[in-house]
Tab-separated table of C-alpha atoms in Angstrom:
chain	number	residue	atom	x	y	z
A	1	MET	CA	0.000	0.000	0.000
A	2	ASP	CA	1.461	3.374	-1.026
A	3	LYS	CA	1.957	6.332	1.305
A	4	LEU	CA	-0.705	8.404	-0.470
A	5	THR	CA	-3.326	5.761	0.258
A	6	GLU	CA	-2.238	5.598	3.877
A	7	LEU	CA	-2.425	9.374	4.169
A	8	SER	CA	-5.906	9.434	2.639
A	9	TYR	CA	-7.051	6.718	5.057
A	10	ALA	CA	-5.616	8.594	8.031
A	11	LEU	CA	-7.160	11.914	6.957
A	12	ASP	CA	-10.636	10.472	6.404
A	13	THR	CA	-10.479	8.603	9.704
A	14	PHE	CA	-9.390	11.755	11.520
A	15	TYR	CA	-12.160	13.809	9.893
A	16	PHE	CA	-14.714	11.181	10.858
A	17	LEU	CA	-13.524	11.177	14.473
A	18	ILE	CA	-13.519	14.971	14.763
A	19	SER	CA	-16.998	15.127	13.245
A	20	GLY	CA	-18.131	12.578	15.820
A	21	ALA	CA	-16.638	14.717	18.577
A	22	PHE	CA	-18.637	17.701	17.280
A	23	VAL	CA	-21.815	15.626	17.407
A	24	MET	CA	-20.941	14.399	20.912
A	25	TRP	CA	-20.705	18.070	21.932
A	26	MET	CA	-24.360	18.378	20.932
A	27	ALA	CA	-25.121	16.452	24.142
A	28	ALA	CA	-23.968	19.552	25.987
A	29	GLY	CA	-26.203	21.646	23.729
A	30	PHE	CA	-29.284	19.568	24.483
A	31	SER	CA	-28.438	19.647	28.200
A	32	MET	CA	-28.111	23.430	28.310
A	33	LEU	CA	-31.129	24.064	26.086
A	34	GLU	CA	-33.379	21.835	28.164
A	35	ALA	CA	-31.989	23.094	31.477
A	36	GLY	CA	-32.831	26.620	30.387
A	37	LEU	CA	-36.349	25.836	29.198
A	38	VAL	CA	-37.540	23.893	32.258
A	39	ARG	CA	-38.345	25.426	35.628
A	40	ALA	CA	-35.552	25.813	38.172
A	41	LYS	CA	-36.944	23.043	40.387
A	42	ASN	CA	-36.455	20.486	37.586
A	43	THR	CA	-32.971	21.437	36.374
A	44	THR	CA	-30.788	18.870	38.134
A	45	GLU	CA	-33.016	16.018	37.001
A	46	ILE	CA	-32.975	17.052	33.322
A	47	LEU	CA	-29.172	17.301	33.460
A	48	THR	CA	-28.966	13.852	35.063
A	49	LYS	CA	-31.137	12.462	32.271
A	50	ASN	CA	-28.889	13.874	29.575
A	51	VAL	CA	-25.681	12.569	31.132
A	52	ALA	CA	-27.139	9.119	31.807
A	53	LEU	CA	-28.845	8.699	28.425
A	54	PHE	CA	-25.581	9.417	26.636
A	55	ALA	CA	-23.804	6.697	28.610
A	56	ILE	CA	-26.666	4.241	28.079
A	57	ALA	CA	-26.669	4.962	24.339
A	58	CYS	CA	-22.941	4.290	24.101
A	59	ILE	CA	-23.196	0.956	25.906
A	60	MET	CA	-26.390	-0.339	24.287
A	61	TYR	CA	-25.260	0.620	20.792
A	62	MET	CA	-21.993	-1.208	21.401
A	63	LEU	CA	-23.710	-4.307	22.781
A	64	CYS	CA	-26.314	-4.741	20.070
A	65	GLY	CA	-27.434	-1.538	18.328
A	66	TYR	CA	-24.540	-1.107	15.916
A	67	ASN	CA	-24.685	-4.667	14.632
A	68	LEU	CA	-28.471	-4.459	14.316
A	69	MET	CA	-28.131	-1.320	12.223
A	70	TYR	CA	-25.139	-2.466	10.177
A	71	PRO	CA	-25.311	-6.289	10.176
A	72	ALA	CA	-22.574	-8.355	8.593
A	73	ASP	CA	-25.164	-10.785	7.212
A	74	ALA	CA	-28.702	-9.414	7.172
A	75	VAL	CA	-31.610	-11.864	7.232
A	76	ASN	CA	-33.505	-9.756	4.697
A	77	SER	CA	-34.141	-6.112	3.833
A	78	PHE	CA	-36.683	-5.782	6.641
A	79	TRP	CA	-35.051	-7.642	9.529
A	80	PRO	CA	-31.295	-7.204	10.047
A	81	GLY	CA	-30.735	-10.185	12.307
A	82	ILE	CA	-29.055	-10.098	15.711
A	83	SER	CA	-25.382	-10.127	16.586
A	84	PHE	CA	-23.829	-8.746	19.729
A	85	LEU	CA	-20.672	-6.883	20.718
A	86	LEU	CA	-18.763	-4.627	18.386
A	87	GLY	CA	-16.083	-6.561	16.561
A	88	GLU	CA	-12.399	-5.763	16.426
A	89	ASP	CA	-11.205	-2.925	14.279
A	90	HIS	CA	-9.661	-3.518	10.881
A	91	SER	CA	-6.309	-1.912	10.172
A	92	ALA	CA	-5.739	0.126	7.055
A	93	THR	CA	-3.627	-2.683	5.643
A	94	ASP	CA	-6.344	-5.312	6.209
A	95	VAL	CA	-9.063	-3.214	4.651
A	96	LEU	CA	-7.307	-1.706	1.684
A	97	ALA	CA	-5.087	-4.617	0.798
A	98	SER	CA	-8.137	-6.846	0.579
A	99	GLY	CA	-9.678	-4.579	-2.020
A	100	GLY	CA	-12.474	-3.386	0.278
A	101	GLU	CA	-14.227	-0.084	-0.211
A	102	THR	CA	-13.815	1.105	3.382
A	103	TYR	CA	-11.522	4.112	3.486
A	104	TYR	CA	-11.595	4.860	7.223
A	105	SER	CA	-11.313	2.943	10.480
A	106	SER	CA	-14.397	0.952	11.429
A	107	MET	CA	-13.944	2.218	14.987
A	108	ALA	CA	-14.326	5.764	13.651
A	109	ASP	CA	-17.552	4.696	11.987
A	110	PHE	CA	-18.858	3.226	15.257
A	111	PHE	CA	-17.969	6.365	17.189
A	112	PHE	CA	-19.719	8.581	14.644
A	113	GLN	CA	-22.833	6.402	14.668
A	114	VAL	CA	-23.058	6.080	18.454
A	115	VAL	CA	-23.245	9.820	18.993
A	116	PHE	CA	-26.132	9.928	16.509
A	117	VAL	CA	-28.206	7.477	18.529
A	118	ALA	CA	-27.521	9.553	21.637
A	119	THR	CA	-28.821	12.598	19.770
A	120	ALA	CA	-32.073	10.811	18.937
A	121	MET	CA	-32.562	9.883	22.590
A	122	SER	CA	-31.787	13.431	23.733
A	123	ILE	CA	-34.819	14.630	21.785
A	124	VAL	CA	-37.046	12.537	24.040
A	125	SER	CA	-35.730	13.937	27.315
A	126	GLY	CA	-36.947	17.496	26.774
A	127	ALA	CA	-40.447	16.538	25.674
A	128	VAL	CA	-41.174	14.477	28.811
A	129	ALA	CA	-39.475	16.895	31.194
A	130	GLU	CA	-40.761	17.962	34.607
A	131	ARG	CA	-43.106	15.046	35.320
A	132	MET	CA	-41.534	11.732	34.261
A	133	LYS	CA	-39.787	9.363	36.623
A	134	LEU	CA	-36.042	9.333	36.024
A	135	TRP	CA	-35.696	5.542	36.112
A	136	ALA	CA	-38.646	5.030	33.786
A	137	PHE	CA	-36.974	7.337	31.288
A	138	LEU	CA	-33.670	5.502	31.562
A	139	ALA	CA	-35.424	2.153	31.100
A	140	PHE	CA	-36.909	3.451	27.864
A	141	ALA	CA	-33.467	4.715	26.805
A	142	VAL	CA	-32.142	1.147	26.978
A	143	VAL	CA	-34.782	-0.101	24.529
A	144	MET	CA	-34.694	2.977	22.304
A	145	THR	CA	-30.941	3.074	21.779
A	146	GLY	CA	-30.410	-0.673	21.696
A	147	PHE	CA	-33.301	-1.736	19.481
A	148	ILE	CA	-35.884	0.788	18.242
A	149	TYR	CA	-33.469	3.299	16.710
A	150	PRO	CA	-31.112	0.698	15.157
A	151	ILE	CA	-33.887	-1.289	13.458
A	152	GLN	CA	-35.398	1.689	11.647
A	153	GLY	CA	-31.881	2.985	11.001
A	154	TYR	CA	-31.027	-0.291	9.267
A	155	TRP	CA	-33.927	0.179	6.862
A	156	LYS	CA	-32.232	3.278	5.433
A	157	TRP	CA	-28.562	3.479	6.385
A	158	GLY	CA	-27.862	-0.228	6.806
A	159	GLY	CA	-29.039	-1.144	3.314
A	160	GLY	CA	-32.572	-2.212	4.231
A	161	PHE	CA	-35.786	-1.918	2.247
A	162	LEU	CA	-36.147	1.879	2.478
A	163	ASP	CA	-32.692	2.298	1.001
A	164	GLU	CA	-33.509	-0.209	-1.741
A	165	MET	CA	-36.660	1.803	-2.557
A	166	GLY	CA	-34.617	4.973	-3.010
A	167	PHE	CA	-35.678	6.780	0.167
A	168	LEU	CA	-33.249	9.675	0.728
A	169	ASP	CA	-32.118	10.939	4.126
A	170	PHE	CA	-28.563	12.223	3.982
A	171	ALA	CA	-27.847	12.844	7.670
A	172	GLY	CA	-31.005	11.939	9.535
A	173	SER	CA	-34.018	14.260	9.367
A	174	GLY	CA	-35.988	11.018	9.494
A	175	VAL	CA	-33.674	8.349	10.889
A	176	VAL	CA	-32.558	10.533	13.812
A	177	HIS	CA	-34.899	13.492	14.292
A	178	LEU	CA	-38.294	12.131	13.279
A	179	CYS	CA	-37.435	8.930	15.143
A	180	GLY	CA	-36.629	10.771	18.368
A	181	ALA	CA	-39.665	13.056	18.108
A	182	THR	CA	-42.005	10.136	17.463
A	183	ALA	CA	-40.717	8.256	20.502
A	184	ALA	CA	-41.218	11.453	22.505
A	185	LEU	CA	-44.779	11.872	21.208
A	186	ALA	CA	-45.719	8.368	22.319
A	187	GLY	CA	-44.314	9.054	25.767
A	188	VAL	CA	-46.058	12.417	26.112
A	189	ILE	CA	-49.423	10.918	25.147
A	190	LEU	CA	-49.193	8.285	27.900
A	191	LEU	CA	-47.618	10.686	30.369
A	192	GLY	CA	-50.074	13.562	30.115
A	193	ALA	CA	-49.524	17.289	30.541
A	194	ARG	CA	-47.812	19.048	33.431
A	195	ALA	CA	-50.062	20.085	36.289
A	196	GLY	CA	-51.497	23.531	35.632
A	197	LYS	CA	-50.552	23.656	31.960
A	198	TYR	CA	-54.128	23.504	30.658
A	199	GLY	CA	-57.264	24.910	32.246
A	200	SER	CA	-60.629	23.195	32.559
A	201	ASN	CA	-62.074	25.383	29.802
A	202	GLY	CA	-59.271	24.667	27.342
A	203	GLU	CA	-57.130	27.687	28.177
A	204	ILE	CA	-53.364	27.343	27.853
A	205	HIS	CA	-51.170	28.548	30.702
A	206	PRO	CA	-47.591	29.313	29.614
A	207	ILE	CA	-44.897	27.842	31.878
A	208	PRO	CA	-41.705	29.812	31.150
A	209	GLY	CA	-38.246	28.333	31.506
A	210	CYS	CA	-35.872	29.424	34.229
A	211	ASN	CA	-32.745	30.426	32.338
A	212	MET	CA	-32.838	31.980	28.873
A	213	PRO	CA	-29.065	32.621	28.690
A	214	LEU	CA	-28.495	28.903	29.267
A	215	ALA	CA	-31.067	27.964	26.622
A	216	THR	CA	-29.410	30.326	24.133
A	217	LEU	CA	-25.999	28.835	24.870
A	218	GLY	CA	-27.470	25.388	24.259
A	219	MET	CA	-28.828	26.469	20.885
A	220	PHE	CA	-25.438	27.803	19.768
A	221	ILE	CA	-23.683	24.615	20.904
A	222	LEU	CA	-26.161	22.594	18.851
A	223	TRP	CA	-25.670	24.891	15.857
A	224	MET	CA	-21.911	24.341	16.078
A	225	GLY	CA	-22.256	20.588	16.579
A	226	TRP	CA	-24.477	20.333	13.513
A	227	PHE	CA	-21.493	20.998	11.253
A	228	GLY	CA	-20.132	17.638	12.386
A	229	PHE	CA	-23.591	16.084	12.147
A	230	ASN	CA	-24.091	17.031	8.491
A	231	GLY	CA	-20.496	17.511	7.397
A	232	GLY	CA	-19.347	14.212	8.847
A	233	SER	CA	-22.148	12.393	7.041
A	234	GLU	CA	-20.288	13.009	3.785
A	235	LEU	CA	-17.893	10.377	5.235
A	236	LYS	CA	-14.863	11.517	3.283
A	237	ILE	CA	-12.782	14.661	2.714
A	238	SER	CA	-9.474	13.450	1.249
A	239	ASP	CA	-9.906	14.539	-2.370
A	240	ILE	CA	-10.899	17.774	-4.088
A	241	GLY	CA	-14.455	16.747	-4.901
A	242	GLU	CA	-15.196	15.548	-1.374
A	243	ALA	CA	-13.557	18.586	0.213
A	244	ASN	CA	-15.721	20.889	-1.900
A	245	ALA	CA	-18.799	18.848	-0.973
A	246	VAL	CA	-18.059	19.188	2.737
A	247	ALA	CA	-17.564	22.934	2.347
A	248	LEU	CA	-20.959	23.262	0.633
A	249	ILE	CA	-22.605	21.176	3.361
A	250	PHE	CA	-21.183	23.515	6.013
A	251	VAL	CA	-22.422	26.585	4.152
A	252	ASN	CA	-25.896	25.142	3.575
A	253	THR	CA	-26.213	23.970	7.162
A	254	ASN	CA	-25.355	27.448	8.412
A	255	ALA	CA	-27.636	29.137	5.867
A	256	ALA	CA	-30.636	27.001	6.830
A	257	ALA	CA	-30.182	27.795	10.515
A	258	ALA	CA	-29.963	31.502	9.743
A	259	GLY	CA	-33.113	31.308	7.631
A	260	GLY	CA	-34.917	29.543	10.463
A	261	VAL	CA	-33.950	32.215	12.977
A	262	ILE	CA	-35.190	35.125	10.876
A	263	SER	CA	-38.473	33.537	9.820
A	264	ALA	CA	-39.316	32.311	13.346
A	265	LEU	CA	-38.487	35.734	14.780
A	266	PHE	CA	-40.785	37.546	12.327
A	267	THR	CA	-43.541	34.924	12.571
A	268	ALA	CA	-43.600	35.136	16.363
A	269	HIS	CA	-43.641	38.930	16.210
A	270	LEU	CA	-46.588	38.923	13.795
A	271	LEU	CA	-48.522	36.474	15.975
A	272	PHE	CA	-47.641	37.740	19.459
A	273	GLY	CA	-46.483	41.297	18.902
A	274	LYS	CA	-43.179	40.458	20.605
A	275	ALA	CA	-39.820	38.990	19.634
A	276	ASP	CA	-40.199	35.599	21.331
A	277	LEU	CA	-36.749	34.241	22.177
A	278	THR	CA	-37.853	30.631	22.667
A	279	MET	CA	-39.489	30.575	19.241
A	280	THR	CA	-36.356	32.135	17.744
A	281	LEU	CA	-34.144	29.476	19.328
A	282	ASN	CA	-36.403	26.746	18.014
A	283	GLY	CA	-36.366	28.455	14.619
A	284	ALA	CA	-32.605	27.980	14.403
A	285	LEU	CA	-32.912	24.314	15.358
A	286	ALA	CA	-35.797	23.842	12.916
A	287	GLY	CA	-33.661	25.155	10.072
A	288	LEU	CA	-30.903	22.748	11.038
A	289	VAL	CA	-33.277	19.774	11.218
A	290	ALA	CA	-34.816	20.628	7.840
A	291	ILE	CA	-31.525	20.811	5.942
A	292	THR	CA	-30.214	17.600	7.502
A	293	ALA	CA	-32.089	15.365	5.044
A	294	GLU	CA	-30.222	16.906	2.092
A	295	PRO	CA	-27.503	19.492	2.793
A	296	LEU	CA	-25.450	18.804	-0.351
A	297	THR	CA	-27.624	19.379	-3.414
A	298	PRO	CA	-29.356	22.725	-2.609
A	299	THR	CA	-27.780	26.064	-3.397
A	300	PRO	CA	-27.083	28.240	-0.342
A	301	LEU	CA	-30.096	30.388	-1.258
A	302	LEU	CA	-32.394	27.376	-1.463
A	303	ALA	CA	-30.975	26.088	1.839
A	304	THR	CA	-31.860	29.427	3.413
A	305	ILE	CA	-35.406	29.166	2.048
A	306	ILE	CA	-35.761	25.589	3.320
A	307	GLY	CA	-34.639	26.777	6.739
A	308	ALA	CA	-36.958	29.777	6.619
A	309	ILE	CA	-39.983	27.603	5.877
A	310	ALA	CA	-38.923	25.369	8.776
A	311	GLY	CA	-38.805	28.411	11.063
A	312	ILE	CA	-42.378	29.320	10.169
A	313	LEU	CA	-43.565	25.727	10.513
A	314	VAL	CA	-42.096	25.278	13.970
A	315	VAL	CA	-43.911	28.313	15.385
A	316	PHE	CA	-47.275	27.077	14.134
A	317	ALA	CA	-46.467	23.500	15.182
A	318	VAL	CA	-45.720	24.547	18.769
A	319	ILE	CA	-48.984	26.517	18.904
A	320	SER	CA	-50.986	23.686	17.328
A	321	LEU	CA	-49.646	20.993	19.664
A	322	ASP	CA	-50.443	23.228	22.626
A	323	LYS	CA	-54.021	23.569	21.380
A	324	MET	CA	-54.164	19.771	21.111
A	325	LYS	CA	-52.970	19.587	24.746
A	326	VAL	CA	-49.752	17.834	23.817
A	327	ASP	CA	-47.459	19.288	26.468
A	328	ASP	CA	-43.873	19.524	25.225
A	329	PRO	CA	-41.864	21.882	27.473
A	330	VAL	CA	-39.061	22.476	24.960
A	331	GLY	CA	-40.878	22.122	21.625
A	332	ALA	CA	-38.909	18.995	20.680
A	333	ILE	CA	-41.765	17.250	18.890
A	334	SER	CA	-42.345	20.320	16.720
A	335	VAL	CA	-38.661	20.981	15.993
A	336	HIS	CA	-37.577	17.420	15.289
A	337	GLY	CA	-40.826	15.756	14.231
A	338	VAL	CA	-42.906	18.220	12.222
A	339	VAL	CA	-39.843	19.883	10.730
A	340	GLY	CA	-38.118	16.531	10.237
A	341	ILE	CA	-40.995	15.610	7.923
A	342	TRP	CA	-40.601	18.905	6.076
A	343	GLY	CA	-36.875	18.272	5.646
A	344	LEU	CA	-37.525	14.863	4.096
A	345	LEU	CA	-40.058	16.349	1.683
A	346	ALA	CA	-37.736	19.256	0.844
A	347	VAL	CA	-35.209	16.786	-0.576
A	348	CYS	CA	-37.405	16.746	-3.689
A	349	LEU	CA	-36.674	20.449	-4.275
A	350	SER	CA	-33.026	19.898	-5.163
A	351	ASN	CA	-32.206	16.213	-5.575
A	352	GLU	CA	-33.258	14.816	-8.946
A	353	GLU	CA	-33.118	11.263	-7.596
A	354	ALA	CA	-35.776	11.985	-4.970
A	355	SER	CA	-39.326	10.720	-5.361
A	356	LEU	CA	-42.131	12.348	-3.385
A	357	THR	CA	-43.944	9.016	-3.109
A	358	THR	CA	-40.859	7.258	-1.794
A	359	GLN	CA	-40.167	10.050	0.683
A	360	LEU	CA	-43.735	9.799	1.977
A	361	ILE	CA	-43.413	6.033	2.340
A	362	GLY	CA	-40.201	6.514	4.304
A	363	ILE	CA	-41.838	9.092	6.580
A	364	ALA	CA	-44.843	6.851	7.213
A	365	THR	CA	-42.635	3.810	7.853
A	366	ILE	CA	-40.361	5.506	10.384
A	367	PHE	CA	-43.249	7.192	12.184
A	368	SER	CA	-45.429	4.081	12.325
A	369	PHE	CA	-42.743	1.702	13.522
A	370	VAL	CA	-41.218	4.030	16.095
A	371	PHE	CA	-44.598	5.170	17.422
A	372	ILE	CA	-45.951	1.641	17.865
A	373	ALA	CA	-42.708	0.247	19.311
A	374	SER	CA	-42.338	3.225	21.645
A	375	MET	CA	-45.966	3.139	22.759
A	376	ILE	CA	-45.641	-0.553	23.643
A	377	THR	CA	-42.379	0.089	25.501
A	378	TRP	CA	-43.744	3.088	27.413
A	379	ALA	CA	-46.915	1.136	28.281
A	380	LEU	CA	-44.929	-1.803	29.653
A	381	ILE	CA	-42.749	0.515	31.724
A	382	LYS	CA	-45.873	2.263	33.009
A	383	LEU	CA	-47.361	-1.084	33.981
A	384	VAL	CA	-44.214	-2.319	35.737
A	385	MET	CA	-42.916	0.791	37.523
A	386	GLY	CA	-45.054	3.764	36.525
A	387	ILE	CA	-43.804	6.640	34.418
A	388	ARG	CA	-45.117	9.732	36.213
A	389	VAL	CA	-44.081	11.173	39.556
A	390	SER	CA	-46.735	11.914	42.150
A	391	SER	CA	-48.602	15.229	42.226
A	392	GLU	CA	-46.722	16.236	45.356
A	393	GLU	CA	-43.351	15.409	43.811
A	394	GLU	CA	-44.231	17.317	40.651
A	395	TYR	CA	-45.275	20.355	42.682
A	396	GLN	CA	-42.104	20.219	44.761
A	397	GLY	CA	-39.933	19.609	41.725
A	398	VAL	CA	-38.291	16.428	40.472
A	399	ASP	CA	-34.831	17.719	41.415
A	400	TYR	CA	-35.581	16.952	45.038
A	401	SER	CA	-37.671	13.795	44.616
A	402	GLU	CA	-35.547	12.113	41.929
A	403	CYS	CA	-32.044	13.432	42.599
A	404	GLY	CA	-32.067	14.724	46.189
A	405	MET	CA	-30.427	18.008	45.238
A	406	GLU	CA	-31.331	21.270	43.579
A	407	ALA	CA	-29.564	23.176	40.839
A	408	TYR	CA	-30.109	26.580	42.438
A	409	PRO	CA	-30.314	25.941	46.220
A	410	GLU	CA	-29.531	29.535	47.124
A	411	PHE	CA	-32.890	30.576	45.679
A	412	THR	CA	-34.948	28.043	47.637
A	413	ASN	CA	-35.939	27.672	51.274
A	414	SER	CA	-33.830	24.520	51.587
A	415	GLY	CA	-30.752	26.446	50.576
A	416	LYS	CA	-31.135	29.170	53.200
């Protein structure tokens, strides 16, 4: 093997690993965003969830998820088969000398994929915040990251039937974001709304978050991490064509987020008469989710438009779900679910290989499978251990009841 091939292998592996590190940093973004958008009395618990779910995702994906999603010998295009424990890495010599197509370390691929499954699970944590039992949530995380996410991921990214049909999802508007939002929706339906959120006559009582600077920091961390999320999904950077593709992906990802910010800001102002920061933050994330399905083929202007439409959609989605009494404290179902669907449909605007029918089939497949599997899982957990804290614990705050400590003790009676 010549030195140029070795250098290319090393560069692509390094790029893959750094992209994975960027996506891992999104765990901090989700933690800060959610900690800012919940009430102070629930902050420690939401942070505990985010730390624990990341660790669970890493272990479960290693034990079974990765080989479910990328099986060595699939049973068929619908069922991947079961194998456990991540195998040993292949060296550059083993892979390239054997004539294989892999041009980066398989361990780099695992690392990049494992942080994606953690991202999907992070979406769930914000939607069920402030009233779900910590251990019930973590039990669901085991099933979600080890089985539910990998199976539907196999259908597209592992070479399953959605991929064979021509369903397109470059970096995961469906496989990651719609999947996470759908699992969250199933949980929220069984869980119910927070106490005091909705009145007896249908009125909606806003419950503001405790720390807007923290939420804003979380949004910017996610925005930064998304460059690894989308850019890393190109998988390669070691030649001129791939380097140019990665650069375009970065530009389009940034443009879509910017479009989402501006449109959400103006939409909220037109509807409420005020510049709503929470809607603006979700507008940025909506733009990022929308462009994730296809960040390579649009022009920067079209990417901005796709993001702008996402920013408008997310505002109306948050309002509509509230009217339906679907209580989502951080707007995760709207940002990742409703806009994830828009992102998958928007692929047809720029990619000539996209089929609207196929995209719709992919959307319906992911939603149906994840919703049914999640609903069954949540229901079993509810039956075995319960999923909601008591009314007294909810009133007091789950920081105290679930974690035995508070994030801001100096502002509470217990801290005086």
